[in-house]
Amino acid sequence: MNRLDTGVILVYFLVLIVIGIIGTRKVRTSEEYVLAGRNLGLIVYCSCLVAVIIGGAATIGTARLGYEHGISGMWFVAMLGLGIMLLGLFFSGAFNRLKVTTISELLGLKYGEQTRLLSAVVAVIYTIMVTVTQVIGMGAIIHAILGWELTTSMIVGGGIVIFYTLLGGMWSVTMTDVIQFVIMTVGVFFVMLPMSLSNVGGFSALLAKVPAAHLDWTHIGGAQIFQYFLLYCLGMVVSQDIWQRVFTARSASVSRKGALFAGFYSIAWAIALSLIGMCALVSLPDLKQPQDAFAAMAGGILPPGLLGLVLAAVCAALMSNASGSLLASSTLLTNDILIRFLFKGADDRKYIWISKLATLSLGALAIVFAIWIQDVLVALDVAYAILSGAIFIPVVMGIFWKRATPKAGFSAVIGGTAVVIGGLAVLGITSTDPIMYGMAASLIIMVVVSLMDKSRPLRETTLPAEQQLKS
């Protein structure tokens, strides 16, 4: 790594810090701190939504899957894209109408305070694990760029994210996300992908040089694709870091259009990174660590300056995702736990300070977990397994089924969480079965308890038929 590339990365880090400082000037209320005032227009909103979806696993992980499985490695991120499109098409109307701040708050409206608290705990665990995956990825990239020890690299990368998120909340995250979206797009689609293809002799040459199985869209296996559907497509629908970005949209129309754009962009990103991984297989067939496919390919083919830009693009993807999930976890902790039980009656100013303290604490915890786990896809699998298995059914039933009762919602979250955690402990964290068992248990509990329970929902959250179509 030469001085020019190192300089590009360091300037990028400096820009993020400056933006964090600027972001503090735009924050006057708690809603501006956590939701940017619910006032983002379409262009800015699209940039932010893409930035929170595309992270370390989507970048480094997809290149690795492309290296190992070819074009079928795209299914991982494609399912994220499908999930965000489903969220925008079928749920944005309810979000816009109810004006909630967190996923737990919506569940609390429907099922009561116990369910709100429990779901907040589950969602905080998920968002922290997502942050962990990004810190791991940042550490790997900074380690490759500057040659620092991996642990030190994680602390530095995570520390920068904590700093600008802590200062300006969602406004700082939004401002950085717009810049990061531009860097991501240019770095991957206009630099890394064309130069990777050129290095192997072009697209036709790539098709001729990779194993035939790498051109099969289902080579990764139907079971694995289904697992990605359960983990990422369904998990995306009930993901607090995604919901929190959806809440920032100026209107339901903006949130729908932005979700469709982000979904298609994610699919394009998935294909691009899979192709880059395939190019790495042709150029570096004896790579010992497939997870290094992207960084190794970039280091081998890009000239000084452009290498720094592309690695900055990867850092952008990691940091934007990390900041979104970190802010989501602190919002859940503050909005649904601390303010309701420890700091009742706190005004906006006190709310913001409590949220900043939560951001600092959870960010530090994420860095500790990242140093401990050090595997991007394993950490992400655990996070989405818990979320999909425990929360998906209560959220969907709460919005679309009028018979769902408070007792049923609480029981379904408890049952789904217990089954998922127990299944992961017995069958292993790579097994799909615990997710299916958790969702099945949650659905059965929800239906049976609702039909037996004579109580009514605490508040109507279901959408009228005509609004479901519009949403």
Coordinates of C-alpha atoms in Angstrom, one line a residue:
M1 CA 0.0 0.0 0.0
N2 CA 1.6 3.3 -1.1
R3 CA 1.3 6.7 0.4
L4 CA -1.3 7.9 -2.2
D5 CA -3.8 5.1 -1.3
T6 CA -3.2 5.5 2.4
G7 CA -3.7 9.2 2.0
V8 CA -7.1 8.7 0.2
I9 CA -8.3 6.5 3.0
L10 CA -7.2 8.8 5.8
V11 CA -8.8 11.8 4.0
Y12 CA -12.0 9.8 3.8
F13 CA -11.9 9.1 7.5
L14 CA -11.2 12.8 8.3
V15 CA -14.3 13.8 6.2
L16 CA -16.5 11.5 8.2
I17 CA -15.3 13.0 11.4
V18 CA -15.9 16.5 10.1
I19 CA -19.4 15.6 9.0
G20 CA -20.1 14.2 12.4
I21 CA -19.2 17.5 13.9
I22 CA -21.4 19.4 11.4
G23 CA -24.3 17.1 12.0
T24 CA -24.5 18.3 15.6
R25 CA -25.7 21.7 14.4
K26 CA -28.8 20.2 12.7
V27 CA -30.1 18.3 15.8
R28 CA -32.5 20.2 18.0
T29 CA -35.1 17.6 18.9
S30 CA -35.1 13.9 19.7
E31 CA -36.9 13.1 16.5
E32 CA -34.2 14.9 14.5
Y33 CA -31.6 12.9 16.3
V34 CA -33.1 9.5 15.7
L35 CA -35.1 10.0 12.5
A36 CA -33.7 13.1 10.8
G37 CA -37.1 14.8 11.4
R38 CA -39.0 12.3 9.2
N39 CA -38.2 14.7 6.3
L40 CA -35.9 13.0 3.8
G41 CA -36.7 13.5 0.1
L42 CA -36.4 10.7 -2.5
I43 CA -32.8 11.2 -3.7
V44 CA -31.3 11.5 -0.2
Y45 CA -33.6 8.7 1.1
C46 CA -32.5 6.3 -1.7
S47 CA -28.9 6.9 -0.9
C48 CA -29.4 6.3 2.8
L49 CA -31.5 3.1 2.3
V50 CA -28.9 1.6 0.0
A51 CA -26.1 2.5 2.4
V52 CA -27.7 0.8 5.4
I53 CA -28.4 -2.4 3.4
I54 CA -25.0 -2.8 1.7
G55 CA -22.4 -3.5 4.4
G56 CA -19.4 -5.7 5.1
A57 CA -21.0 -9.0 4.6
A58 CA -22.7 -7.8 1.4
T59 CA -19.3 -6.8 0.0
I60 CA -16.6 -9.0 1.4
G61 CA -19.0 -12.0 1.9
T62 CA -20.5 -11.9 -1.6
A63 CA -17.0 -11.7 -3.2
R64 CA -16.1 -14.7 -1.1
L65 CA -19.2 -16.6 -2.3
G66 CA -18.5 -15.6 -5.9
Y67 CA -15.0 -17.0 -5.5
E68 CA -16.3 -20.3 -4.0
H69 CA -19.7 -20.8 -5.8
G70 CA -19.7 -18.4 -8.8
I71 CA -22.7 -16.4 -9.9
S72 CA -25.0 -18.2 -7.4
G73 CA -23.1 -16.3 -4.7
M74 CA -25.4 -13.4 -5.5
W75 CA -28.4 -15.0 -3.7
F76 CA -27.2 -13.8 -0.3
V77 CA -27.5 -10.0 -1.1
A78 CA -30.3 -10.5 -3.6
M79 CA -32.5 -11.7 -0.7
L80 CA -31.7 -8.5 1.1
G81 CA -32.9 -6.6 -2.0
L82 CA -36.1 -8.7 -2.2
G83 CA -36.7 -8.1 1.5
I84 CA -36.5 -4.4 1.3
M85 CA -38.8 -4.3 -1.7
L86 CA -41.4 -6.3 0.3
L87 CA -41.0 -4.0 3.2
G88 CA -41.6 -0.9 1.0
L89 CA -44.5 -2.3 -0.9
F90 CA -46.5 -3.9 1.9
F91 CA -45.5 -2.1 5.2
S92 CA -44.6 1.5 4.4
G93 CA -48.3 2.5 4.6
A94 CA -48.6 1.3 8.2
F95 CA -45.3 2.9 9.2
N96 CA -46.4 6.2 7.8
R97 CA -49.8 6.1 9.4
L98 CA -48.7 5.0 12.9
K99 CA -45.7 7.3 13.3
V100 CA -43.8 4.9 15.4
T101 CA -40.0 5.1 16.1
T102 CA -39.1 1.4 16.6
I103 CA -40.3 -2.0 15.7
S104 CA -40.9 -2.7 19.4
E105 CA -43.1 0.4 19.7
L106 CA -45.3 -1.0 17.0
L107 CA -45.5 -4.4 18.8
G108 CA -46.3 -2.5 22.0
L109 CA -49.2 -0.7 20.4
K110 CA -50.7 -4.1 19.4
Y111 CA -49.6 -6.4 22.1
G112 CA -48.8 -4.4 25.2
E113 CA -45.8 -3.2 27.3
Q114 CA -44.4 -6.7 28.0
T115 CA -44.2 -7.5 24.3
R116 CA -42.6 -4.2 23.6
L117 CA -39.9 -4.7 26.2
L118 CA -39.2 -8.3 25.1
S119 CA -39.1 -7.5 21.4
A120 CA -36.8 -4.5 22.2
V121 CA -34.3 -6.8 23.9
V122 CA -34.4 -9.2 20.9
A123 CA -34.0 -6.4 18.4
V124 CA -31.1 -4.8 20.3
I125 CA -29.3 -8.2 20.2
Y126 CA -29.8 -8.3 16.4
T127 CA -28.7 -4.7 15.7
I128 CA -25.6 -5.1 17.9
M129 CA -24.7 -8.3 15.9
V130 CA -25.1 -6.4 12.6
T131 CA -22.8 -3.7 14.0
V132 CA -20.3 -6.4 15.0
T133 CA -20.2 -7.7 11.4
Q134 CA -19.3 -4.3 10.1
V135 CA -16.6 -3.7 12.7
I136 CA -15.1 -7.1 11.7
G137 CA -15.1 -6.0 8.0
M138 CA -13.6 -2.6 8.8
G139 CA -10.9 -4.2 10.8
A140 CA -10.0 -6.5 7.9
I141 CA -9.9 -3.6 5.4
I142 CA -7.9 -1.2 7.6
H143 CA -5.5 -4.1 8.4
A144 CA -5.0 -4.7 4.7
I145 CA -4.5 -1.0 4.0
L146 CA -2.3 0.2 6.8
G147 CA -0.9 -3.1 8.0
W148 CA -2.0 -2.4 11.6
E149 CA -2.8 -5.3 13.9
L150 CA -6.4 -6.6 13.3
T151 CA -7.6 -5.7 16.8
T152 CA -6.2 -2.2 16.5
S153 CA -7.9 -1.8 13.1
M154 CA -11.2 -2.9 14.5
I155 CA -10.9 -0.4 17.4
V156 CA -10.0 2.5 15.0
G157 CA -12.7 1.7 12.4
G158 CA -15.4 1.2 15.1
G159 CA -14.3 4.2 17.0
I160 CA -14.7 6.5 14.0
V161 CA -18.3 5.2 13.4
I162 CA -19.1 5.7 17.1
F163 CA -17.8 9.3 17.0
Y164 CA -19.8 10.6 14.1
T165 CA -22.9 8.7 15.0
L166 CA -22.7 9.9 18.6
L167 CA -22.4 13.5 17.7
G168 CA -25.1 14.1 15.1
G169 CA -27.3 11.0 15.3
M170 CA -29.4 10.3 12.1
W171 CA -28.5 13.7 10.6
S172 CA -24.8 12.8 10.7
V173 CA -25.5 9.3 9.5
T174 CA -27.6 10.7 6.6
M175 CA -25.0 13.2 5.5
T176 CA -22.2 10.5 5.6
D177 CA -24.5 8.0 3.8
V178 CA -24.9 10.2 0.8
I179 CA -21.2 10.6 0.4
Q180 CA -20.7 6.9 1.1
F181 CA -23.3 5.9 -1.5
V182 CA -21.5 7.9 -4.2
I183 CA -18.1 6.4 -3.2
M184 CA -19.6 2.8 -3.1
T185 CA -21.2 3.2 -6.6
V186 CA -18.1 4.6 -8.3
G187 CA -15.7 2.3 -6.6
V188 CA -17.4 -0.9 -7.3
F189 CA -19.4 -0.4 -10.5
F190 CA -17.2 2.0 -12.4
V191 CA -13.7 1.0 -11.2
M192 CA -13.4 -2.5 -9.5
L193 CA -15.8 -4.5 -11.7
P194 CA -14.6 -3.2 -15.1
M195 CA -10.9 -3.6 -14.2
S196 CA -11.5 -7.0 -12.7
L197 CA -13.1 -8.2 -16.0
S198 CA -10.4 -6.5 -18.0
N199 CA -7.7 -8.3 -16.0
V200 CA -9.1 -11.7 -16.9
G201 CA -9.6 -10.8 -20.6
G202 CA -13.2 -9.6 -20.6
F203 CA -16.6 -11.0 -19.7
S204 CA -16.5 -13.7 -22.4
A205 CA -13.0 -14.9 -21.3
L206 CA -14.3 -15.0 -17.7
L207 CA -17.1 -17.3 -18.7
A208 CA -14.7 -19.6 -20.5
K209 CA -12.1 -19.8 -17.7
V210 CA -14.3 -20.4 -14.6
P211 CA -15.6 -23.9 -13.8
A212 CA -18.9 -24.7 -15.5
A213 CA -20.6 -25.0 -12.1
H214 CA -19.7 -21.3 -11.4
L215 CA -22.1 -20.3 -14.2
D216 CA -25.1 -22.1 -12.6
W217 CA -27.4 -19.7 -10.8
T218 CA -28.4 -22.4 -8.3
H219 CA -24.9 -24.0 -7.8
I220 CA -24.8 -22.8 -4.2
G221 CA -27.7 -25.2 -3.5
G222 CA -31.5 -24.8 -3.1
A223 CA -31.2 -25.4 0.7
Q224 CA -28.7 -22.5 1.0
I225 CA -30.9 -20.2 -1.1
F226 CA -33.8 -21.0 1.1
Q227 CA -31.7 -20.3 4.1
Y228 CA -30.9 -16.9 2.7
F229 CA -34.6 -16.3 2.2
L230 CA -35.4 -17.1 5.8
L231 CA -32.5 -15.2 7.2
Y232 CA -32.2 -12.1 5.0
C233 CA -35.4 -11.6 3.1
L234 CA -37.7 -12.1 6.1
G235 CA -35.2 -10.6 8.5
M236 CA -35.0 -7.5 6.4
V237 CA -38.8 -7.0 6.7
V238 CA -38.5 -6.7 10.5
S239 CA -35.1 -5.2 10.9
Q240 CA -34.9 -2.1 13.1
D241 CA -32.0 -0.5 11.3
I242 CA -34.0 -0.7 8.1
W243 CA -37.3 0.4 9.7
Q244 CA -35.5 3.4 11.2
R245 CA -34.4 4.5 7.7
V246 CA -37.9 4.0 6.4
F247 CA -39.2 6.2 9.1
T248 CA -37.0 9.1 7.9
A249 CA -38.9 9.3 4.5
R250 CA -41.0 12.4 3.9
S251 CA -44.0 10.3 2.8
A252 CA -45.2 6.8 2.1
S253 CA -44.6 7.4 -1.6
V254 CA -41.0 8.3 -1.0
S255 CA -40.5 5.2 1.2
R256 CA -42.0 2.9 -1.4
K257 CA -40.0 4.3 -4.4
G258 CA -36.8 4.3 -2.3
A259 CA -37.3 0.7 -1.3
L260 CA -37.8 -0.5 -4.9
F261 CA -34.6 1.4 -5.9
A262 CA -32.7 0.0 -3.0
G263 CA -33.9 -3.5 -3.8
F264 CA -32.8 -3.4 -7.5
Y265 CA -29.5 -1.7 -6.5
S266 CA -28.8 -4.5 -4.0
I267 CA -29.4 -7.2 -6.7
A268 CA -27.0 -5.3 -9.1
W269 CA -24.5 -5.1 -6.3
A270 CA -24.8 -8.9 -5.6
I271 CA -24.2 -9.7 -9.3
A272 CA -21.2 -7.3 -9.5
L273 CA -19.5 -8.7 -6.4
S274 CA -20.1 -12.3 -7.4
L275 CA -18.4 -11.5 -10.8
I276 CA -15.5 -9.9 -9.0
G277 CA -15.1 -13.0 -6.8
M278 CA -15.1 -15.1 -10.0
C279 CA -12.4 -12.9 -11.5
A280 CA -10.4 -13.4 -8.3
L281 CA -10.7 -17.2 -8.8
V282 CA -9.3 -16.9 -12.3
S283 CA -6.5 -14.5 -11.3
L284 CA -5.7 -16.0 -7.8
P285 CA -6.8 -19.6 -7.9
D286 CA -4.6 -20.6 -4.9
L287 CA -6.0 -18.0 -2.5
K288 CA -5.8 -19.5 1.0
Q289 CA -8.5 -17.3 2.5
P290 CA -11.5 -16.8 0.2
Q291 CA -12.8 -14.1 2.5
D292 CA -9.8 -12.0 1.2
A293 CA -10.8 -12.4 -2.4
F294 CA -12.0 -8.8 -2.8
A295 CA -9.0 -7.1 -1.1
A296 CA -6.5 -9.4 -2.8
M297 CA -8.0 -8.8 -6.2
A298 CA -8.0 -5.0 -5.7
G299 CA -4.4 -5.0 -4.5
G300 CA -3.3 -7.0 -7.5
I301 CA -5.0 -5.0 -10.3
L302 CA -5.6 -1.4 -9.3
P303 CA -3.0 1.4 -9.7
P304 CA -2.2 3.8 -6.9
G305 CA -5.1 6.2 -6.2
L306 CA -7.7 3.9 -7.6
L307 CA -6.9 1.2 -5.1
G308 CA -7.4 3.8 -2.3
L309 CA -10.7 4.8 -3.9
V310 CA -12.0 1.2 -4.1
L311 CA -10.9 0.3 -0.6
A312 CA -12.6 3.6 0.6
A313 CA -15.7 2.3 -1.2
V314 CA -15.6 -0.9 0.9
C315 CA -15.0 1.1 4.0
A316 CA -18.0 3.3 3.0
A317 CA -20.3 0.2 2.8
L318 CA -19.1 -1.0 6.1
M319 CA -19.3 2.3 8.0
S320 CA -22.7 3.3 6.7
N321 CA -24.1 -0.1 7.7
A322 CA -22.4 0.0 11.0
S323 CA -23.6 3.6 11.8
G324 CA -27.2 2.7 10.9
S325 CA -27.3 -0.5 13.0
L326 CA -25.5 1.2 15.9
L327 CA -28.0 4.1 15.9
A328 CA -30.9 1.6 15.6
S329 CA -29.7 -0.4 18.7
S330 CA -29.3 2.8 20.8
T331 CA -32.7 4.0 19.7
L332 CA -34.3 0.7 20.7
L333 CA -32.5 0.8 24.1
T334 CA -33.3 4.4 24.7
N335 CA -36.9 4.6 23.3
D336 CA -38.2 1.3 24.5
I337 CA -36.3 0.5 27.7
L338 CA -34.4 3.4 29.3
I339 CA -36.9 6.2 28.8
R340 CA -39.8 4.0 29.8
F341 CA -38.3 2.5 33.0
L342 CA -35.4 4.5 34.2
F343 CA -35.8 8.0 32.9
K344 CA -39.5 8.6 32.8
G345 CA -40.6 12.1 31.7
A346 CA -37.2 13.0 30.2
D347 CA -37.4 16.0 27.9
D348 CA -35.8 16.2 24.4
R349 CA -32.5 17.4 25.6
K350 CA -32.2 14.7 28.2
Y351 CA -33.4 12.1 25.6
I352 CA -30.6 13.0 23.3
W353 CA -28.0 12.7 25.9
I354 CA -29.3 9.4 27.1
S355 CA -29.3 8.2 23.4
K356 CA -25.7 9.4 23.0
L357 CA -24.6 7.5 26.1
A358 CA -26.4 4.4 24.8
T359 CA -24.7 4.8 21.5
L360 CA -21.2 5.0 23.1
S361 CA -21.9 2.0 25.4
L362 CA -23.3 -0.3 22.7
G363 CA -20.6 0.8 20.2
A364 CA -17.9 -0.2 22.7
L365 CA -19.7 -3.5 23.2
A366 CA -19.9 -4.2 19.5
I367 CA -16.1 -3.7 19.2
V368 CA -15.5 -6.1 22.0
F369 CA -17.7 -8.7 20.3
A370 CA -16.1 -8.1 16.9
I371 CA -12.6 -8.8 18.4
W372 CA -14.0 -12.0 20.0
I373 CA -16.0 -13.4 17.0
Q374 CA -13.9 -12.3 13.9
D375 CA -16.2 -14.0 11.4
V376 CA -18.5 -11.8 9.3
L377 CA -21.0 -14.4 8.0
V378 CA -21.2 -16.3 11.3
A379 CA -22.1 -13.2 13.2
L380 CA -24.7 -12.1 10.7
D381 CA -26.3 -15.5 10.5
V382 CA -26.9 -15.5 14.3
A383 CA -28.3 -12.0 14.2
Y384 CA -30.8 -12.7 11.4
A385 CA -31.8 -16.1 12.8
I386 CA -32.9 -14.7 16.1
L387 CA -34.8 -11.8 14.4
S388 CA -36.5 -13.9 11.7
G389 CA -37.5 -16.7 14.0
A390 CA -38.8 -14.6 16.9
I391 CA -40.1 -11.3 15.5
F392 CA -41.3 -11.8 12.0
I393 CA -44.6 -13.6 12.7
P394 CA -45.8 -11.2 15.5
V395 CA -45.0 -8.2 13.3
V396 CA -46.8 -9.5 10.2
M397 CA -49.8 -10.8 12.1
G398 CA -50.0 -7.6 14.1
I399 CA -50.4 -5.6 10.9
F400 CA -52.5 -7.9 8.7
W401 CA -54.6 -10.0 11.2
K402 CA -57.2 -8.2 13.4
R403 CA -57.7 -11.2 15.7
A404 CA -54.1 -11.1 17.0
T405 CA -54.3 -10.4 20.8
P406 CA -51.8 -9.0 23.3
K407 CA -51.4 -12.4 25.1
A408 CA -50.8 -14.1 21.7
G409 CA -48.2 -11.6 20.6
F410 CA -46.2 -11.9 23.8
S411 CA -46.4 -15.7 23.9
A412 CA -45.3 -15.9 20.2
V413 CA -42.2 -13.8 20.8
I414 CA -41.3 -15.8 23.9
G415 CA -41.9 -19.1 22.1
G416 CA -40.1 -18.2 18.9
T417 CA -37.1 -16.8 20.7
A418 CA -36.7 -19.9 22.9
V419 CA -37.1 -22.3 19.9
V420 CA -34.5 -20.4 17.8
I421 CA -31.9 -20.1 20.6
G422 CA -32.4 -23.7 21.6
G423 CA -32.2 -24.9 18.0
L424 CA -29.0 -23.0 17.4
A425 CA -27.5 -24.5 20.5
V426 CA -28.4 -28.0 19.5
L427 CA -28.1 -28.0 15.7
G428 CA -25.4 -25.4 15.3
I429 CA -25.5 -21.8 14.2
T430 CA -25.2 -22.7 10.5
S431 CA -28.4 -24.7 10.5
T432 CA -31.6 -23.4 8.8
D433 CA -33.9 -25.6 10.9
P434 CA -34.0 -23.4 14.1
I435 CA -35.3 -20.5 12.0
M436 CA -38.1 -22.6 10.5
Y437 CA -38.9 -24.2 13.9
G438 CA -39.0 -20.8 15.5
M439 CA -41.3 -19.3 12.9
A440 CA -43.6 -22.3 13.0
A441 CA -43.8 -22.2 16.8
S442 CA -44.4 -18.5 16.7
L443 CA -47.2 -18.9 14.1
I444 CA -48.9 -21.8 16.0
I445 CA -48.8 -20.0 19.3
M446 CA -50.1 -16.8 17.7
V447 CA -53.1 -18.4 16.1
V448 CA -54.0 -20.8 18.9
V449 CA -53.7 -18.2 21.7
S450 CA -55.5 -15.5 19.7
L451 CA -58.5 -17.8 19.0
M452 CA -58.7 -18.9 22.6
D453 CA -58.1 -15.4 24.1
K454 CA -61.2 -13.2 24.4
S455 CA -59.3 -9.9 24.9
R456 CA -58.9 -7.4 22.1
P457 CA -55.8 -5.7 20.7
L458 CA -54.8 -2.6 22.7
R459 CA -54.8 -0.5 19.5
E460 CA -55.8 -1.1 15.9
T461 CA -52.6 -1.5 13.8
T462 CA -54.0 -3.5 10.9
L463 CA -54.3 -1.8 7.6
P464 CA -57.6 -1.3 5.8
A465 CA -57.9 -3.4 2.7
E466 CA -57.6 -0.4 0.4
Q467 CA -54.6 1.0 2.3
Q468 CA -52.8 -2.4 2.1
L469 CA -53.1 -2.2 -1.7
K470 CA -51.8 1.4 -1.8
S471 CA -48.9 0.6 0.6

